[in-house]
């Protein structure tokens, strides 16, 4: 099997992974969105990785989805709402035993991707690393974190895990990846929408703890009902810990709204509400939160799904 890492999306996480893999001497190919992005990248000539102590450049070759080389391993580094259409466009290039590593936050996009590529192995990732584009193709590594990887259908770790340690990408194979994805989704549901609605940093939620607490109770009920009791354990305590530890930060959803970007609401709060409805579980605070967030996005002219 080819050892090339195809990476779709030269945004924040895609660039961060591409630079570190290229630095470790791994074969990397970027897949960019369109000819305009490819021309802009070729004019820049390289990706730039900005770390606290150094700034380095990597001339990673780039291509479009329409390229013909087969893909054996793909890191899908786009937003959740772009994931399934991106895979649909690449489907003719996927090798029979292709592996897809899905970096998307939230839940729902992983199943949408699997539908588009039923023969591929889909590995889900939950990442706490932080990165943002300081300029096109120049990524700032803003927060050390960790990556948990797992395949809900197959506990066998992939052969390329060593590539990650050689590239200094902190990662661990996790047989039970679903509880991690659910737990992160619950944290994001308890924190991110309220930061948008109260127009505040994560720490600003210390002034709304009763509201946070009510949401945590309902989210814990939902996790239990969805067969995720581990993810439900001490949820409220962890949410408070995260609020305190990230008090000065603005949530990713807050930043998206501030920058007038589409949010991942459909795969976070939307997913939680859809699951509750499927289980006929009434969660009035969560549903009200979803409606308030939809109204707020609509009022700003942003997509509300
Ligand atoms: P991003 O918006 O910075 O980058 C996504 C990139 O994918 C963009 O450059 C976009 O143009 C590209 N893209 C979309 N569709 C494409 C297509 N069909 N072909 C080629 N390129 C395409 O997003 P990000 O911040 O890197 O986030 C990716 C995922 O990781 C999200 O689900 C996010 O929630 C999650 N995440 C991000 C961070 C972070 O610090 N940035 C941390 C944890 C999780
Ligand atoms: O992951 C986050 C985000 O902003 O998306 C945290 C920091 C946990 C807040 O929900």
Tab-separated table of C-alpha atoms and ligand atoms in Angstrom, residues 8-14 31-33 77-80 82 85-86 103-105 127-133 184 264, ligand 1:
chain	number	residue	atom	x	y	z
A	8	UNK	CA	-7.738	17.440	1.801
A	9	UNK	CA	-7.988	21.047	2.920
A	10	UNK	CA	-5.121	23.480	3.474
A	11	UNK	CA	-6.939	25.197	6.337
A	12	UNK	CA	-5.814	25.271	9.945
A	13	UNK	CA	-5.573	21.598	10.890
A	14	UNK	CA	-4.793	20.331	7.373
A	31	UNK	CA	-5.757	18.450	-2.242
A	32	UNK	CA	-7.061	21.978	-2.725
A	33	UNK	CA	-10.591	23.158	-3.350
A	77	UNK	CA	-9.252	18.218	7.155
A	78	UNK	CA	-12.316	20.265	6.238
A	79	UNK	CA	-15.336	21.433	8.222
A	80	UNK	CA	-18.035	18.856	9.011
A	82	UNK	CA	-17.890	19.991	3.650
A	85	UNK	CA	-19.290	16.438	-0.684
A	86	UNK	CA	-15.479	16.393	-0.583
A	103	UNK	CA	-10.789	15.259	11.675
A	104	UNK	CA	-14.281	16.797	11.850
A	105	UNK	CA	-15.655	18.058	15.125
A	127	UNK	CA	-8.472	16.598	18.410
A	128	UNK	CA	-7.749	19.097	21.160
A	129	UNK	CA	-4.893	20.722	19.221
A	130	UNK	CA	-5.426	24.356	18.330
A	131	UNK	CA	-4.405	26.084	15.105
A	132	UNK	CA	-5.528	28.957	12.933
A	133	UNK	CA	-4.511	30.478	9.624
A	184	UNK	CA	-16.508	16.475	23.115
A	264	UNK	CA	-20.903	23.498	12.566
B	1	LIG	P1	-10.546	25.381	8.199
B	1	LIG	O1	-11.791	26.054	7.772
B	1	LIG	O2	-9.407	26.191	8.716
B	1	LIG	O3	-9.975	24.488	7.022
B	1	LIG	C1	-10.793	23.708	6.206
B	1	LIG	C2	-10.220	23.780	4.803
B	1	LIG	O4	-10.844	22.781	4.005
B	1	LIG	C3	-10.466	25.131	4.118
B	1	LIG	O5	-9.239	25.591	3.608
B	1	LIG	C4	-11.431	24.785	2.983
B	1	LIG	O6	-11.270	25.577	1.835
B	1	LIG	C5	-11.003	23.341	2.709
B	1	LIG	N1	-11.988	22.562	1.957
B	1	LIG	C6	-13.326	22.436	2.171
B	1	LIG	N2	-13.861	21.637	1.231
B	1	LIG	C7	-12.849	21.251	0.423
B	1	LIG	C8	-12.775	20.441	-0.729
B	1	LIG	N3	-13.851	19.844	-1.245
B	1	LIG	N4	-11.571	20.265	-1.324
B	1	LIG	C9	-10.466	20.852	-0.817
B	1	LIG	N5	-10.465	21.638	0.270
B	1	LIG	C10	-11.655	21.839	0.881
B	1	LIG	O7	-10.999	24.307	9.299
B	1	LIG	P2	-10.153	23.727	10.510
B	1	LIG	O8	-10.100	24.738	11.593
B	1	LIG	O9	-8.876	23.128	9.998
B	1	LIG	O10	-11.144	22.594	11.023
B	1	LIG	C11	-11.318	21.343	10.395
B	1	LIG	C12	-12.134	20.488	11.361
B	1	LIG	O11	-11.359	20.287	12.545
B	1	LIG	C13	-13.437	21.166	11.838
B	1	LIG	O12	-14.453	20.224	11.974
B	1	LIG	C14	-13.058	21.750	13.190
B	1	LIG	O13	-14.168	21.889	14.078
B	1	LIG	C15	-12.073	20.708	13.706
B	1	LIG	N6	-11.115	21.210	14.708
B	1	LIG	C16	-10.390	22.345	14.447
B	1	LIG	C17	-9.468	22.782	15.393
B	1	LIG	C18	-8.616	24.013	15.158
B	1	LIG	O14	-7.889	24.431	16.077
B	1	LIG	N7	-8.628	24.640	14.000
B	1	LIG	C19	-9.292	22.061	16.589
B	1	LIG	C20	-10.055	20.911	16.808
B	1	LIG	C21	-10.971	20.494	15.845
